[in-house]
Short mmCIF file of N, CA and C in Angstrom, two decimals:
data_model
loop_
_atom_site.label_atom_id
_atom_site.label_comp_id
_atom_site.label_asym_id
_atom_site.label_seq_id
_atom_site.Cartn_x
_atom_site.Cartn_y
_atom_site.Cartn_z
N UNK A 37 29.17 -34.28 -2.08
CA UNK A 37 29.84 -33.94 -0.85
C UNK A 37 29.51 -35.01 0.20
N UNK A 38 30.50 -35.45 0.94
CA UNK A 38 30.33 -36.49 1.95
C UNK A 38 29.91 -35.86 3.28
N UNK A 39 28.95 -36.47 3.93
CA UNK A 39 28.50 -35.99 5.25
C UNK A 39 29.59 -36.27 6.27
N UNK A 40 29.73 -35.38 7.28
CA UNK A 40 30.74 -35.61 8.31
C UNK A 40 30.45 -36.90 9.08
N UNK A 41 31.50 -37.54 9.55
CA UNK A 41 31.36 -38.78 10.32
C UNK A 41 30.63 -38.50 11.62
N UNK A 42 29.76 -39.41 11.99
CA UNK A 42 29.04 -39.31 13.26
C UNK A 42 29.78 -40.21 14.25
N UNK A 43 30.18 -39.65 15.42
CA UNK A 43 30.91 -40.47 16.39
C UNK A 43 30.10 -41.69 16.82
N UNK A 44 30.79 -42.83 16.94
CA UNK A 44 30.14 -44.06 17.38
C UNK A 44 30.74 -44.56 18.70
N UNK A 45 31.81 -43.89 19.14
CA UNK A 45 32.47 -44.29 20.38
C UNK A 45 33.27 -43.09 20.91
N UNK A 46 33.71 -43.21 22.15
CA UNK A 46 34.53 -42.18 22.77
C UNK A 46 35.94 -42.70 23.00
N UNK A 47 36.88 -41.79 22.98
CA UNK A 47 38.24 -42.08 23.41
C UNK A 47 38.56 -41.09 24.53
N UNK A 48 38.74 -41.62 25.73
CA UNK A 48 39.07 -40.78 26.88
C UNK A 48 40.59 -40.57 26.88
N UNK A 49 41.01 -39.31 26.79
CA UNK A 49 42.43 -38.97 26.72
C UNK A 49 42.79 -38.10 27.92
N UNK A 50 44.02 -38.24 28.40
CA UNK A 50 44.48 -37.43 29.52
C UNK A 50 45.91 -36.99 29.24
N UNK A 51 46.20 -35.71 29.50
CA UNK A 51 47.49 -35.12 29.17
C UNK A 51 48.03 -34.34 30.35
N UNK A 52 49.36 -34.26 30.44
CA UNK A 52 50.02 -33.54 31.52
C UNK A 52 50.79 -32.34 31.02
N UNK A 53 50.73 -31.28 31.80
CA UNK A 53 51.49 -30.06 31.51
C UNK A 53 52.57 -29.95 32.57
N UNK A 54 53.81 -30.23 32.17
CA UNK A 54 54.96 -30.09 33.05
C UNK A 54 55.59 -28.74 32.76
N UNK A 55 55.60 -27.87 33.77
CA UNK A 55 56.13 -26.51 33.59
C UNK A 55 57.39 -26.36 34.43
N UNK A 56 58.47 -26.03 33.77
CA UNK A 56 59.75 -25.80 34.45
C UNK A 56 60.43 -24.62 33.78
N UNK A 57 60.94 -23.71 34.58
CA UNK A 57 61.65 -22.55 34.04
C UNK A 57 60.80 -21.70 33.11
N UNK A 58 59.51 -21.64 33.36
CA UNK A 58 58.62 -20.83 32.54
C UNK A 58 58.22 -21.47 31.21
N UNK A 59 58.68 -22.71 30.97
CA UNK A 59 58.33 -23.40 29.72
C UNK A 59 57.59 -24.69 30.03
N UNK A 60 56.87 -25.20 29.03
CA UNK A 60 56.14 -26.45 29.19
C UNK A 60 56.72 -27.50 28.24
N UNK A 61 56.65 -28.75 28.67
CA UNK A 61 57.19 -29.86 27.89
C UNK A 61 56.16 -30.32 26.86
N UNK A 62 56.61 -30.49 25.63
CA UNK A 62 55.76 -30.96 24.53
C UNK A 62 56.39 -32.18 23.87
N UNK A 63 55.55 -32.96 23.20
CA UNK A 63 56.02 -34.09 22.42
C UNK A 63 55.82 -33.81 20.94
N UNK A 64 56.71 -34.33 20.13
CA UNK A 64 56.51 -34.34 18.67
C UNK A 64 56.41 -35.81 18.29
N UNK A 65 55.31 -36.17 17.67
CA UNK A 65 55.02 -37.57 17.36
C UNK A 65 54.65 -37.73 15.90
N UNK A 66 54.68 -38.98 15.45
CA UNK A 66 54.24 -39.31 14.09
C UNK A 66 53.15 -40.37 14.21
N UNK A 67 52.01 -40.10 13.57
CA UNK A 67 50.90 -41.06 13.55
C UNK A 67 50.31 -41.07 12.16
N UNK A 68 50.27 -42.26 11.55
CA UNK A 68 49.74 -42.42 10.20
C UNK A 68 50.38 -41.44 9.22
N UNK A 69 51.69 -41.29 9.35
CA UNK A 69 52.45 -40.46 8.43
C UNK A 69 52.37 -38.97 8.67
N UNK A 70 51.65 -38.55 9.71
CA UNK A 70 51.53 -37.13 10.01
C UNK A 70 52.32 -36.80 11.27
N UNK A 71 53.15 -35.76 11.21
CA UNK A 71 53.88 -35.28 12.38
C UNK A 71 53.01 -34.26 13.09
N UNK A 72 52.95 -34.36 14.40
CA UNK A 72 52.14 -33.42 15.18
C UNK A 72 52.77 -33.20 16.55
N UNK A 73 52.33 -32.14 17.20
CA UNK A 73 52.81 -31.76 18.53
C UNK A 73 51.64 -31.83 19.50
N UNK A 74 51.91 -32.34 20.69
CA UNK A 74 50.93 -32.24 21.77
C UNK A 74 51.63 -32.36 23.11
N UNK A 75 50.85 -32.49 24.15
CA UNK A 75 51.38 -32.62 25.50
C UNK A 75 51.54 -34.10 25.81
N UNK A 76 52.49 -34.47 26.67
CA UNK A 76 52.63 -35.88 27.02
C UNK A 76 51.33 -36.44 27.60
N UNK A 77 50.96 -37.61 27.14
CA UNK A 77 49.74 -38.24 27.63
C UNK A 77 49.16 -39.14 26.56
N UNK A 78 47.93 -39.56 26.77
CA UNK A 78 47.30 -40.44 25.79
C UNK A 78 46.03 -41.04 26.32
N UNK A 79 45.70 -42.21 25.82
CA UNK A 79 44.42 -42.84 26.09
C UNK A 79 44.36 -43.58 27.41
N UNK A 80 43.19 -43.50 28.02
CA UNK A 80 42.89 -44.26 29.23
C UNK A 80 42.46 -45.65 28.78
N UNK A 81 43.08 -46.68 29.35
CA UNK A 81 42.74 -48.05 29.00
C UNK A 81 41.60 -48.56 29.87
N UNK A 82 40.86 -49.55 29.38
CA UNK A 82 39.77 -50.15 30.13
C UNK A 82 40.30 -50.65 31.48
N UNK A 83 39.60 -50.29 32.56
CA UNK A 83 40.01 -50.70 33.90
C UNK A 83 41.04 -49.80 34.54
N UNK A 84 41.44 -48.75 33.86
CA UNK A 84 42.47 -47.84 34.35
C UNK A 84 41.83 -46.49 34.66
N UNK A 85 42.20 -45.88 35.77
CA UNK A 85 41.71 -44.54 36.09
C UNK A 85 42.51 -43.49 35.33
N UNK A 86 41.94 -42.30 35.15
CA UNK A 86 42.64 -41.23 34.43
C UNK A 86 43.99 -40.85 35.04
N UNK A 87 44.08 -40.78 36.37
CA UNK A 87 45.35 -40.39 37.00
C UNK A 87 46.43 -41.44 36.73
N UNK A 88 46.08 -42.72 36.86
CA UNK A 88 47.04 -43.79 36.57
C UNK A 88 47.43 -43.79 35.10
N UNK A 89 46.46 -43.52 34.23
CA UNK A 89 46.75 -43.47 32.79
C UNK A 89 47.74 -42.35 32.48
N UNK A 90 47.56 -41.20 33.10
CA UNK A 90 48.47 -40.09 32.83
C UNK A 90 49.87 -40.41 33.32
N UNK A 91 49.99 -40.98 34.52
CA UNK A 91 51.32 -41.34 35.02
C UNK A 91 51.98 -42.35 34.08
N UNK A 92 51.22 -43.35 33.63
CA UNK A 92 51.77 -44.37 32.72
C UNK A 92 52.19 -43.76 31.40
N UNK A 93 51.30 -42.99 30.77
CA UNK A 93 51.60 -42.38 29.47
C UNK A 93 52.77 -41.41 29.57
N UNK A 94 52.82 -40.62 30.64
CA UNK A 94 53.92 -39.66 30.79
C UNK A 94 55.26 -40.40 30.88
N UNK A 95 55.29 -41.48 31.64
CA UNK A 95 56.52 -42.28 31.76
C UNK A 95 56.89 -42.90 30.42
N UNK A 96 55.93 -43.47 29.70
CA UNK A 96 56.21 -44.09 28.40
C UNK A 96 56.75 -43.09 27.39
N UNK A 97 56.20 -41.89 27.38
CA UNK A 97 56.57 -40.91 26.36
C UNK A 97 57.77 -40.06 26.72
N UNK A 98 58.01 -39.83 28.02
CA UNK A 98 59.07 -38.90 28.42
C UNK A 98 60.16 -39.50 29.28
N UNK A 99 59.89 -40.65 29.91
CA UNK A 99 60.84 -41.23 30.86
C UNK A 99 60.72 -40.64 32.25
N UNK A 100 59.75 -39.76 32.48
CA UNK A 100 59.60 -39.08 33.77
C UNK A 100 58.40 -39.62 34.55
N UNK A 101 58.61 -39.75 35.87
CA UNK A 101 57.49 -39.98 36.79
C UNK A 101 56.94 -38.61 37.17
N UNK A 102 55.62 -38.52 37.27
CA UNK A 102 55.01 -37.23 37.62
C UNK A 102 53.95 -37.40 38.70
N UNK A 103 53.70 -36.29 39.40
CA UNK A 103 52.59 -36.16 40.35
C UNK A 103 51.58 -35.22 39.73
N UNK A 104 50.32 -35.57 39.77
CA UNK A 104 49.27 -34.68 39.30
C UNK A 104 48.98 -33.67 40.40
N UNK A 105 48.97 -32.39 40.05
CA UNK A 105 48.77 -31.37 41.07
C UNK A 105 47.49 -30.57 40.91
N UNK A 106 47.00 -30.40 39.68
CA UNK A 106 45.79 -29.60 39.50
C UNK A 106 45.17 -29.88 38.14
N UNK A 107 43.86 -30.07 38.13
CA UNK A 107 43.14 -30.19 36.86
C UNK A 107 43.11 -28.81 36.22
N UNK A 108 43.47 -28.75 34.93
CA UNK A 108 43.49 -27.47 34.21
C UNK A 108 42.30 -27.28 33.29
N UNK A 109 41.89 -28.35 32.59
CA UNK A 109 40.91 -28.15 31.53
C UNK A 109 40.33 -29.49 31.08
N UNK A 110 39.08 -29.46 30.67
CA UNK A 110 38.45 -30.60 30.00
C UNK A 110 37.89 -30.11 28.68
N UNK A 111 38.00 -30.93 27.67
CA UNK A 111 37.59 -30.50 26.33
C UNK A 111 36.13 -30.05 26.31
N UNK A 112 35.89 -29.02 25.51
CA UNK A 112 34.54 -28.49 25.35
C UNK A 112 33.96 -28.87 23.99
N UNK A 113 34.80 -28.92 22.98
CA UNK A 113 34.34 -29.23 21.63
C UNK A 113 34.14 -30.71 21.41
N UNK A 114 33.38 -31.04 20.38
CA UNK A 114 33.17 -32.43 19.97
C UNK A 114 34.14 -32.72 18.84
N UNK A 115 35.35 -33.15 19.20
CA UNK A 115 36.42 -33.37 18.23
C UNK A 115 36.49 -34.83 17.83
N UNK A 116 36.61 -35.07 16.54
CA UNK A 116 36.77 -36.44 16.04
C UNK A 116 38.24 -36.82 16.05
N UNK A 117 38.50 -38.05 16.40
CA UNK A 117 39.84 -38.61 16.37
C UNK A 117 40.28 -38.82 14.92
N UNK A 118 41.58 -38.95 14.74
CA UNK A 118 42.09 -39.34 13.42
C UNK A 118 41.63 -40.75 13.08
N UNK A 119 41.14 -41.46 14.08
CA UNK A 119 40.58 -42.80 13.88
C UNK A 119 39.04 -42.71 13.87
N UNK A 120 38.51 -41.70 13.21
CA UNK A 120 37.06 -41.47 13.16
C UNK A 120 36.35 -42.76 12.77
N UNK A 121 35.17 -42.99 13.24
CA UNK A 121 34.30 -42.04 13.93
C UNK A 121 34.37 -42.15 15.46
N UNK A 122 35.49 -41.80 16.05
CA UNK A 122 35.66 -41.81 17.50
C UNK A 122 35.77 -40.36 17.96
N UNK A 123 34.99 -40.01 18.99
CA UNK A 123 35.03 -38.67 19.55
C UNK A 123 36.02 -38.63 20.70
N UNK A 124 36.83 -37.58 20.75
CA UNK A 124 37.83 -37.42 21.80
C UNK A 124 37.24 -36.63 22.96
N UNK A 125 37.42 -37.16 24.16
CA UNK A 125 37.09 -36.44 25.39
C UNK A 125 38.41 -36.36 26.16
N UNK A 126 38.95 -35.15 26.31
CA UNK A 126 40.29 -35.00 26.87
C UNK A 126 40.28 -34.15 28.13
N UNK A 127 41.18 -34.49 29.05
CA UNK A 127 41.42 -33.66 30.22
C UNK A 127 42.92 -33.38 30.31
N UNK A 128 43.23 -32.23 30.85
CA UNK A 128 44.61 -31.76 30.93
C UNK A 128 44.91 -31.40 32.38
N UNK A 129 46.06 -31.88 32.87
CA UNK A 129 46.46 -31.70 34.26
C UNK A 129 47.81 -31.02 34.36
N UNK A 130 47.96 -30.19 35.36
CA UNK A 130 49.27 -29.67 35.71
C UNK A 130 49.97 -30.77 36.50
N UNK A 131 51.22 -31.05 36.16
CA UNK A 131 51.97 -32.11 36.83
C UNK A 131 53.32 -31.57 37.29
N UNK A 132 53.92 -32.28 38.23
CA UNK A 132 55.28 -31.98 38.71
C UNK A 132 56.15 -33.21 38.50
N UNK A 133 57.41 -32.97 38.21
CA UNK A 133 58.38 -34.06 38.05
C UNK A 133 58.57 -34.76 39.39
N UNK A 134 58.61 -36.10 39.34
CA UNK A 134 58.77 -36.90 40.55
C UNK A 134 59.81 -38.00 40.35
N UNK A 135 60.76 -37.76 39.42
CA UNK A 135 61.81 -38.73 39.18
C UNK A 135 61.89 -39.15 37.73
N UNK A 136 62.85 -40.01 37.44
CA UNK A 136 63.04 -40.49 36.08
C UNK A 136 64.05 -39.65 35.32
N UNK A 137 64.30 -40.02 34.07
CA UNK A 137 65.24 -39.32 33.20
C UNK A 137 64.55 -38.96 31.89
N UNK A 138 64.64 -37.70 31.51
CA UNK A 138 63.97 -37.20 30.31
C UNK A 138 64.57 -37.84 29.05
N UNK A 139 63.72 -38.39 28.19
CA UNK A 139 64.12 -39.04 26.94
C UNK A 139 64.15 -38.00 25.82
N UNK A 140 65.17 -37.17 25.79
CA UNK A 140 65.19 -36.05 24.84
C UNK A 140 65.10 -36.46 23.38
N UNK A 141 65.58 -37.62 23.02
CA UNK A 141 65.52 -38.06 21.63
C UNK A 141 64.26 -38.80 21.27
N UNK A 142 63.26 -38.76 22.14
CA UNK A 142 62.04 -39.52 21.89
C UNK A 142 62.08 -40.84 22.61
N UNK A 143 61.01 -41.62 22.47
CA UNK A 143 60.92 -42.88 23.21
C UNK A 143 61.18 -44.11 22.35
N UNK A 144 61.59 -43.91 21.10
CA UNK A 144 61.86 -45.05 20.22
C UNK A 144 60.59 -45.69 19.68
N UNK A 145 59.46 -45.06 19.94
CA UNK A 145 58.18 -45.59 19.47
C UNK A 145 57.44 -44.48 18.73
N UNK A 146 56.39 -43.95 19.32
CA UNK A 146 55.60 -42.93 18.64
C UNK A 146 56.13 -41.51 18.84
N UNK A 147 56.83 -41.24 19.93
CA UNK A 147 57.37 -39.91 20.20
C UNK A 147 58.77 -39.81 19.60
N UNK A 148 58.95 -38.87 18.67
CA UNK A 148 60.24 -38.71 18.02
C UNK A 148 61.08 -37.61 18.64
N UNK A 149 60.46 -36.74 19.45
CA UNK A 149 61.20 -35.64 20.06
C UNK A 149 60.41 -35.08 21.23
N UNK A 150 61.14 -34.57 22.21
CA UNK A 150 60.57 -33.81 23.31
C UNK A 150 61.22 -32.44 23.27
N UNK A 151 60.45 -31.41 23.55
CA UNK A 151 61.03 -30.06 23.56
C UNK A 151 60.22 -29.16 24.48
N UNK A 152 60.84 -28.05 24.86
CA UNK A 152 60.23 -27.08 25.76
C UNK A 152 59.77 -25.86 24.97
N UNK A 153 58.65 -25.29 25.38
CA UNK A 153 58.12 -24.10 24.72
C UNK A 153 57.48 -23.18 25.75
N UNK A 154 57.57 -21.89 25.51
CA UNK A 154 56.85 -20.94 26.35
C UNK A 154 55.36 -21.12 26.07
N UNK A 155 54.52 -21.08 27.10
CA UNK A 155 53.08 -21.28 26.89
C UNK A 155 52.46 -20.31 25.89
N UNK A 156 53.01 -19.12 25.79
CA UNK A 156 52.49 -18.11 24.86
C UNK A 156 52.96 -18.33 23.43
N UNK A 157 53.89 -19.25 23.23
CA UNK A 157 54.46 -19.48 21.89
C UNK A 157 54.35 -20.94 21.45
N UNK A 158 53.29 -21.59 21.81
CA UNK A 158 53.10 -22.99 21.43
C UNK A 158 52.87 -23.10 19.93
N UNK A 159 53.38 -24.15 19.29
CA UNK A 159 53.19 -24.33 17.85
C UNK A 159 51.78 -24.84 17.53
N UNK A 160 50.81 -23.96 17.65
CA UNK A 160 49.40 -24.33 17.49
C UNK A 160 49.10 -24.97 16.14
N UNK A 161 49.79 -24.50 15.10
CA UNK A 161 49.54 -25.00 13.75
C UNK A 161 49.95 -26.47 13.59
N UNK A 162 50.74 -27.00 14.53
CA UNK A 162 51.17 -28.39 14.47
C UNK A 162 50.33 -29.30 15.37
N UNK A 163 49.28 -28.75 15.98
CA UNK A 163 48.45 -29.52 16.91
C UNK A 163 47.13 -29.92 16.27
N UNK A 164 46.59 -31.03 16.75
CA UNK A 164 45.24 -31.43 16.37
C UNK A 164 44.24 -30.47 17.02
N UNK A 165 43.04 -30.32 16.45
CA UNK A 165 42.07 -29.36 16.99
C UNK A 165 41.76 -29.54 18.48
N UNK A 166 41.68 -30.77 18.95
CA UNK A 166 41.36 -30.99 20.37
C UNK A 166 42.45 -30.43 21.28
N UNK A 167 43.72 -30.60 20.90
CA UNK A 167 44.83 -30.07 21.70
C UNK A 167 44.96 -28.56 21.51
N UNK A 168 44.70 -28.08 20.32
CA UNK A 168 44.77 -26.65 20.05
C UNK A 168 43.73 -25.89 20.89
N UNK A 169 42.54 -26.48 21.06
CA UNK A 169 41.50 -25.87 21.89
C UNK A 169 42.05 -25.55 23.28
N UNK A 170 42.75 -26.53 23.87
CA UNK A 170 43.35 -26.33 25.19
C UNK A 170 44.55 -25.39 25.13
N UNK A 171 45.44 -25.61 24.19
CA UNK A 171 46.69 -24.85 24.12
C UNK A 171 46.44 -23.34 23.97
N UNK A 172 45.39 -22.97 23.26
CA UNK A 172 45.07 -21.55 23.12
C UNK A 172 44.70 -20.92 24.45
N UNK A 173 44.19 -21.71 25.38
CA UNK A 173 43.76 -21.22 26.69
C UNK A 173 44.84 -21.37 27.76
N UNK A 174 45.90 -22.11 27.46
CA UNK A 174 46.89 -22.46 28.48
C UNK A 174 47.51 -21.27 29.20
N UNK A 175 47.98 -20.22 28.52
CA UNK A 175 48.57 -19.11 29.28
C UNK A 175 47.63 -18.55 30.36
N UNK A 176 46.37 -18.38 30.03
CA UNK A 176 45.41 -17.87 31.01
C UNK A 176 45.18 -18.89 32.13
N UNK A 177 45.10 -20.16 31.80
CA UNK A 177 44.88 -21.20 32.80
C UNK A 177 46.04 -21.29 33.79
N UNK A 178 47.26 -21.10 33.31
CA UNK A 178 48.43 -21.17 34.19
C UNK A 178 48.51 -19.97 35.12
N UNK A 179 47.87 -18.87 34.75
CA UNK A 179 47.93 -17.67 35.59
C UNK A 179 46.89 -17.68 36.70
N UNK A 180 45.94 -18.62 36.66
CA UNK A 180 44.89 -18.71 37.68
C UNK A 180 45.44 -19.41 38.91
N UNK A 181 45.25 -18.79 40.06
CA UNK A 181 45.66 -19.42 41.32
C UNK A 181 44.57 -20.40 41.74
N UNK A 182 44.95 -21.62 42.14
CA UNK A 182 43.93 -22.57 42.58
C UNK A 182 43.28 -22.11 43.87
N UNK A 183 42.07 -22.55 44.10
CA UNK A 183 41.34 -22.22 45.32
C UNK A 183 42.04 -22.84 46.52
N UNK A 184 41.93 -22.18 47.66
CA UNK A 184 42.51 -22.74 48.88
C UNK A 184 41.63 -23.86 49.44
N UNK A 185 40.48 -24.11 48.81
CA UNK A 185 39.56 -25.15 49.27
C UNK A 185 39.72 -26.42 48.43
N UNK A 186 40.94 -26.80 48.19
CA UNK A 186 41.20 -28.00 47.40
C UNK A 186 41.35 -29.19 48.34
N UNK A 187 40.74 -30.29 47.97
CA UNK A 187 40.82 -31.50 48.78
C UNK A 187 41.52 -32.59 47.97
N UNK A 188 42.17 -33.47 48.68
CA UNK A 188 42.80 -34.62 48.03
C UNK A 188 41.73 -35.67 47.77
N UNK A 189 41.46 -35.92 46.51
CA UNK A 189 40.46 -36.91 46.13
C UNK A 189 41.13 -38.15 45.55
N UNK A 190 42.17 -38.61 46.22
CA UNK A 190 42.83 -39.82 45.76
C UNK A 190 43.92 -39.56 44.74
N UNK A 191 44.24 -38.29 44.48
CA UNK A 191 45.34 -38.00 43.57
C UNK A 191 46.63 -38.13 44.36
N UNK A 192 47.71 -37.64 43.81
CA UNK A 192 49.00 -37.82 44.45
C UNK A 192 49.15 -37.01 45.73
N UNK A 193 48.52 -35.83 45.79
CA UNK A 193 48.67 -35.01 46.99
C UNK A 193 47.64 -33.90 46.95
N UNK A 194 47.41 -33.31 48.10
CA UNK A 194 46.63 -32.08 48.13
C UNK A 194 47.65 -30.95 48.20
N UNK A 195 47.21 -29.75 48.01
CA UNK A 195 48.14 -28.63 48.03
C UNK A 195 47.47 -27.41 48.63
N UNK A 196 48.29 -26.53 49.15
CA UNK A 196 47.80 -25.30 49.75
C UNK A 196 48.20 -24.13 48.88
N UNK A 197 47.41 -23.08 48.97
CA UNK A 197 47.71 -21.86 48.24
C UNK A 197 48.40 -20.91 49.20
N UNK A 198 49.56 -20.36 48.81
CA UNK A 198 50.26 -19.44 49.72
C UNK A 198 49.45 -18.19 49.98
#
């Protein structure tokens, strides 16, 4: 029996949850011959901040510009990437559409399809463990009202709670 891979590096990942009409936007992608579903987003590049990385990745994968509105979740588990031995550290943000045109047929690269799903009916079986960890919690996270003590820390905007 082979011992599990020990992580030797981290991959910082950031993903956006765009919610419209009670549904969230998901991507269907192919990587190394495997089809999988996740939220628009991806890796933070050296010298790039997480917010800028999410805006860039969201545009590349969906054709949409977005504003980050609220941090939803940061990974708790120690998940290995498909490019092991790399450990994934992921954060997930609620975002709002800020322009652009949705690329419904995919982006002609790694994303082959975009589709909408109710948060309670996400295709968990098609997700990698790191994304599934978040997706299982998403309905509860979306129902939480943010604190009225939110400050703008250099993101796109601050917001008030009604």
